[in-house]
Amino acid sequence: MRTRLRKLWIGGREFLWRAQIRHVRGEGDCHRCIRVRMWGAGKTSRALQADLLSKSWPAPWGACATDGAYPTPQDVRTLVVYAVEHGWETDVRGGTHILTESEHASTLELPGFLLTDRLRLPEAPDPTARVIRAFEQRTGDAARRLA
């Protein structure tokens, strides 16, 4: 099956992007994770990669089974603008510029997603704890009563 490349125009420039649905295990649940890859000068240019952890919580039958989160074009636009401001050279050929949780999570957050390193690094911080923390920040202390 072919991967669909989507187009996004930012400042008169075309960016290609795709998003692949994946899952990561956490201490308390399985979580939807979307790997987003973008190119600013065609598929041979340096790719931008970001692994997005869905903030959806709580899920009655498990987050992997019921989470339908998917990045919007606005989410992708935010990633592109942020990455260019933080060193992504869109015209360079080859290689991948990765927005990592360890370097960028404190300064980049999307409305429905957190950056995660868990897809690449199994020892990265627990996604369940991060999702619950994001839920608590959004709603108050409700997650502790639900858990």
PDB file of C-alpha atoms in Angstrom:
ATOM      1  CA  MET A   1       0.000   0.000   0.000  1.00  0.00           C
ATOM      2  CA  ARG A   2       1.321   3.464  -0.894  1.00  0.00           C
ATOM      3  CA  THR A   3       1.775   6.111   1.752  1.00  0.00           C
ATOM      4  CA  ARG A   4      -0.231   9.220   1.061  1.00  0.00           C
ATOM      5  CA  LEU A   5       1.785  12.422   1.004  1.00  0.00           C
ATOM      6  CA  ARG A   6      -0.155  15.527   1.893  1.00  0.00           C
ATOM      7  CA  LYS A   7       0.719  19.067   0.843  1.00  0.00           C
ATOM      8  CA  LEU A   8       0.864  22.137   3.033  1.00  0.00           C
ATOM      9  CA  TRP A   9       1.730  25.652   1.895  1.00  0.00           C
ATOM     10  CA  ILE A  10       3.550  27.937   4.322  1.00  0.00           C
ATOM     11  CA  GLY A  11       4.770  31.349   3.213  1.00  0.00           C
ATOM     12  CA  GLY A  12       4.450  30.451  -0.460  1.00  0.00           C
ATOM     13  CA  ARG A  13       6.472  27.270  -0.035  1.00  0.00           C
ATOM     14  CA  GLU A  14       5.185  23.722  -0.452  1.00  0.00           C
ATOM     15  CA  PHE A  15       5.850  21.148   2.253  1.00  0.00           C
ATOM     16  CA  LEU A  16       5.053  17.463   1.882  1.00  0.00           C
ATOM     17  CA  TRP A  17       4.043  15.463   4.941  1.00  0.00           C
ATOM     18  CA  ARG A  18       2.687  12.128   6.063  1.00  0.00           C
ATOM     19  CA  ALA A  19       1.468  10.740   9.360  1.00  0.00           C
ATOM     20  CA  GLN A  20       1.643   7.087  10.417  1.00  0.00           C
ATOM     21  CA  ILE A  21      -0.498   5.778  13.263  1.00  0.00           C
ATOM     22  CA  ARG A  22       1.464   3.763  15.800  1.00  0.00           C
ATOM     23  CA  HIS A  23       1.153   2.830  19.466  1.00  0.00           C
ATOM     24  CA  VAL A  24       3.441   2.933  22.494  1.00  0.00           C
ATOM     25  CA  ARG A  25       3.110   1.055  25.776  1.00  0.00           C
ATOM     26  CA  GLY A  26       3.144   2.897  29.030  1.00  0.00           C
ATOM     27  CA  GLU A  27       2.981   1.752  32.642  1.00  0.00           C
ATOM     28  CA  GLY A  28      -0.794   2.143  32.764  1.00  0.00           C
ATOM     29  CA  ASP A  29      -2.014   1.787  29.187  1.00  0.00           C
ATOM     30  CA  CYS A  30      -1.229   1.682  25.509  1.00  0.00           C
ATOM     31  CA  HIS A  31      -1.260   5.100  23.801  1.00  0.00           C
ATOM     32  CA  ARG A  32      -1.751   6.303  20.240  1.00  0.00           C
ATOM     33  CA  CYS A  33       1.408   7.793  18.805  1.00  0.00           C
ATOM     34  CA  ILE A  34       1.597   9.444  15.393  1.00  0.00           C
ATOM     35  CA  ARG A  35       4.923   9.620  13.547  1.00  0.00           C
ATOM     36  CA  VAL A  36       4.865  12.731  11.380  1.00  0.00           C
ATOM     37  CA  ARG A  37       7.487  13.230   8.660  1.00  0.00           C
ATOM     38  CA  MET A  38       7.798  16.364   6.519  1.00  0.00           C
ATOM     39  CA  TRP A  39       9.952  17.546   3.633  1.00  0.00           C
ATOM     40  CA  GLY A  40      10.524  21.140   2.545  1.00  0.00           C
ATOM     41  CA  ALA A  41      12.243  20.563  -0.794  1.00  0.00           C
ATOM     42  CA  GLY A  42      10.965  17.212  -2.010  1.00  0.00           C
ATOM     43  CA  LYS A  43      11.519  13.664  -0.748  1.00  0.00           C
ATOM     44  CA  THR A  44      15.301  13.872  -1.161  1.00  0.00           C
ATOM     45  CA  SER A  45      15.582  16.878   1.159  1.00  0.00           C
ATOM     46  CA  ARG A  46      16.279  16.626   4.886  1.00  0.00           C
ATOM     47  CA  ALA A  47      13.181  15.221   6.571  1.00  0.00           C
ATOM     48  CA  LEU A  48      11.656  16.596   9.736  1.00  0.00           C
ATOM     49  CA  GLN A  49      10.359  13.918  12.092  1.00  0.00           C
ATOM     50  CA  ALA A  50       8.208  14.274  15.195  1.00  0.00           C
ATOM     51  CA  ASP A  51       6.593  11.481  17.215  1.00  0.00           C
ATOM     52  CA  LEU A  52       3.354  12.820  18.673  1.00  0.00           C
ATOM     53  CA  LEU A  53       1.812  11.215  21.756  1.00  0.00           C
ATOM     54  CA  SER A  54      -1.963  11.663  21.990  1.00  0.00           C
ATOM     55  CA  LYS A  55      -3.163  13.421  25.143  1.00  0.00           C
ATOM     56  CA  SER A  56      -6.464  11.523  25.121  1.00  0.00           C
ATOM     57  CA  TRP A  57      -7.292  10.313  28.642  1.00  0.00           C
ATOM     58  CA  PRO A  58      -9.076   8.528  30.246  1.00  0.00           C
ATOM     59  CA  ALA A  59     -10.198   5.843  27.816  1.00  0.00           C
ATOM     60  CA  PRO A  60     -12.818   3.349  29.049  1.00  0.00           C
ATOM     61  CA  TRP A  61     -11.537   0.432  26.920  1.00  0.00           C
ATOM     62  CA  GLY A  62      -7.915   1.492  26.637  1.00  0.00           C
ATOM     63  CA  ALA A  63      -6.436   4.361  24.657  1.00  0.00           C
ATOM     64  CA  CYS A  64      -5.190   2.152  21.821  1.00  0.00           C
ATOM     65  CA  ALA A  65      -8.676   0.807  21.185  1.00  0.00           C
ATOM     66  CA  THR A  66     -10.633   4.069  21.279  1.00  0.00           C
ATOM     67  CA  ASP A  67      -8.259   6.969  20.573  1.00  0.00           C
ATOM     68  CA  GLY A  68      -8.918   8.616  17.210  1.00  0.00           C
ATOM     69  CA  ALA A  69      -6.424  11.484  17.550  1.00  0.00           C
ATOM     70  CA  TYR A  70      -4.748  12.592  14.320  1.00  0.00           C
ATOM     71  CA  PRO A  71      -2.708  15.735  13.621  1.00  0.00           C
ATOM     72  CA  THR A  72      -4.438  18.567  11.798  1.00  0.00           C
ATOM     73  CA  PRO A  73      -2.804  20.714   9.117  1.00  0.00           C
ATOM     74  CA  GLN A  74      -2.507  23.421  11.811  1.00  0.00           C
ATOM     75  CA  ASP A  75      -0.555  20.989  14.018  1.00  0.00           C
ATOM     76  CA  VAL A  76       1.803  20.246  11.111  1.00  0.00           C
ATOM     77  CA  ARG A  77       2.173  23.972  10.370  1.00  0.00           C
ATOM     78  CA  THR A  78       3.137  24.542  14.021  1.00  0.00           C
ATOM     79  CA  LEU A  79       5.754  21.758  13.798  1.00  0.00           C
ATOM     80  CA  VAL A  80       7.263  23.201  10.599  1.00  0.00           C
ATOM     81  CA  VAL A  81       7.482  26.765  11.915  1.00  0.00           C
ATOM     82  CA  TYR A  82       8.952  25.582  15.226  1.00  0.00           C
ATOM     83  CA  ALA A  83      11.485  23.287  13.533  1.00  0.00           C
ATOM     84  CA  VAL A  84      12.708  25.979  11.126  1.00  0.00           C
ATOM     85  CA  GLU A  85      13.199  28.309  14.110  1.00  0.00           C
ATOM     86  CA  HIS A  86      15.187  25.523  15.838  1.00  0.00           C
ATOM     87  CA  GLY A  87      17.610  24.521  13.115  1.00  0.00           C
ATOM     88  CA  TRP A  88      15.771  22.446  10.494  1.00  0.00           C
ATOM     89  CA  GLU A  89      17.470  23.166   7.184  1.00  0.00           C
ATOM     90  CA  THR A  90      14.725  22.406   4.689  1.00  0.00           C
ATOM     91  CA  ASP A  91      16.891  22.648   1.552  1.00  0.00           C
ATOM     92  CA  VAL A  92      19.721  20.348   2.672  1.00  0.00           C
ATOM     93  CA  ARG A  93      19.695  16.954   0.979  1.00  0.00           C
ATOM     94  CA  GLY A  94      19.452  13.782   3.031  1.00  0.00           C
ATOM     95  CA  GLY A  95      19.250  13.067   6.714  1.00  0.00           C
ATOM     96  CA  THR A  96      16.556  13.630   9.308  1.00  0.00           C
ATOM     97  CA  HIS A  97      16.003  16.476  11.753  1.00  0.00           C
ATOM     98  CA  ILE A  98      14.198  14.977  14.754  1.00  0.00           C
ATOM     99  CA  LEU A  99      12.157  16.979  17.229  1.00  0.00           C
ATOM    100  CA  THR A 100      12.920  15.015  20.389  1.00  0.00           C
ATOM    101  CA  GLU A 101      11.059  14.964  23.660  1.00  0.00           C
ATOM    102  CA  SER A 102      14.288  15.447  25.584  1.00  0.00           C
ATOM    103  CA  GLU A 103      15.190  18.653  23.701  1.00  0.00           C
ATOM    104  CA  HIS A 104      11.867  20.185  22.687  1.00  0.00           C
ATOM    105  CA  ALA A 105       8.982  18.916  24.859  1.00  0.00           C
ATOM    106  CA  SER A 106       9.287  21.802  27.317  1.00  0.00           C
ATOM    107  CA  THR A 107       8.896  24.413  24.555  1.00  0.00           C
ATOM    108  CA  LEU A 108       6.636  22.679  22.024  1.00  0.00           C
ATOM    109  CA  GLU A 109       3.207  21.330  22.819  1.00  0.00           C
ATOM    110  CA  LEU A 110       0.270  20.919  20.478  1.00  0.00           C
ATOM    111  CA  PRO A 111      -3.365  21.093  21.654  1.00  0.00           C
ATOM    112  CA  GLY A 112      -3.886  17.318  21.379  1.00  0.00           C
ATOM    113  CA  PHE A 113      -0.336  15.984  21.467  1.00  0.00           C
ATOM    114  CA  LEU A 114       2.964  15.832  23.329  1.00  0.00           C
ATOM    115  CA  LEU A 115       6.328  15.039  21.769  1.00  0.00           C
ATOM    116  CA  THR A 116       7.612  11.598  22.728  1.00  0.00           C
ATOM    117  CA  ASP A 117      10.861   9.681  22.284  1.00  0.00           C
ATOM    118  CA  ARG A 118       9.230   6.361  23.236  1.00  0.00           C
ATOM    119  CA  LEU A 119       8.934   5.096  19.635  1.00  0.00           C
ATOM    120  CA  ARG A 120      12.693   5.426  19.144  1.00  0.00           C
ATOM    121  CA  LEU A 121      13.893   4.825  22.704  1.00  0.00           C
ATOM    122  CA  PRO A 122      12.113   2.237  24.883  1.00  0.00           C
ATOM    123  CA  GLU A 123      13.719   3.762  27.989  1.00  0.00           C
ATOM    124  CA  ALA A 124      12.187   7.218  27.315  1.00  0.00           C
ATOM    125  CA  PRO A 125       9.830   8.646  29.968  1.00  0.00           C
ATOM    126  CA  ASP A 126       6.598   6.756  30.636  1.00  0.00           C
ATOM    127  CA  PRO A 127       3.903   8.006  28.242  1.00  0.00           C
ATOM    128  CA  THR A 128       1.058   7.160  30.647  1.00  0.00           C
ATOM    129  CA  ALA A 129       2.466   9.437  33.339  1.00  0.00           C
ATOM    130  CA  ARG A 130       2.927  12.257  30.812  1.00  0.00           C
ATOM    131  CA  VAL A 131      -0.594  11.888  29.400  1.00  0.00           C
ATOM    132  CA  ILE A 132      -2.137  11.860  32.895  1.00  0.00           C
ATOM    133  CA  ARG A 133      -0.087  14.941  33.835  1.00  0.00           C
ATOM    134  CA  ALA A 134      -1.347  16.751  30.704  1.00  0.00           C
ATOM    135  CA  PHE A 135      -4.927  15.703  31.562  1.00  0.00           C
ATOM    136  CA  GLU A 136      -4.548  17.027  35.115  1.00  0.00           C
ATOM    137  CA  GLN A 137      -3.193  20.343  33.850  1.00  0.00           C
ATOM    138  CA  ARG A 138      -6.161  20.649  31.499  1.00  0.00           C
ATOM    139  CA  THR A 139      -8.894  19.627  33.946  1.00  0.00           C
ATOM    140  CA  GLY A 140      -7.504  20.063  37.447  1.00  0.00           C
ATOM    141  CA  ASP A 141      -6.972  17.117  39.781  1.00  0.00           C
ATOM    142  CA  ALA A 142      -9.669  14.854  38.236  1.00  0.00           C
ATOM    143  CA  ALA A 143      -7.232  12.226  36.893  1.00  0.00           C
ATOM    144  CA  ARG A 144      -6.126  11.161  40.362  1.00  0.00           C
ATOM    145  CA  ARG A 145      -9.718  10.446  41.333  1.00  0.00           C
ATOM    146  CA  LEU A 146     -10.298   8.487  38.090  1.00  0.00           C
ATOM    147  CA  ALA A 147      -7.118   6.407  38.235  1.00  0.00           C
TER     148      ALA A 147
END
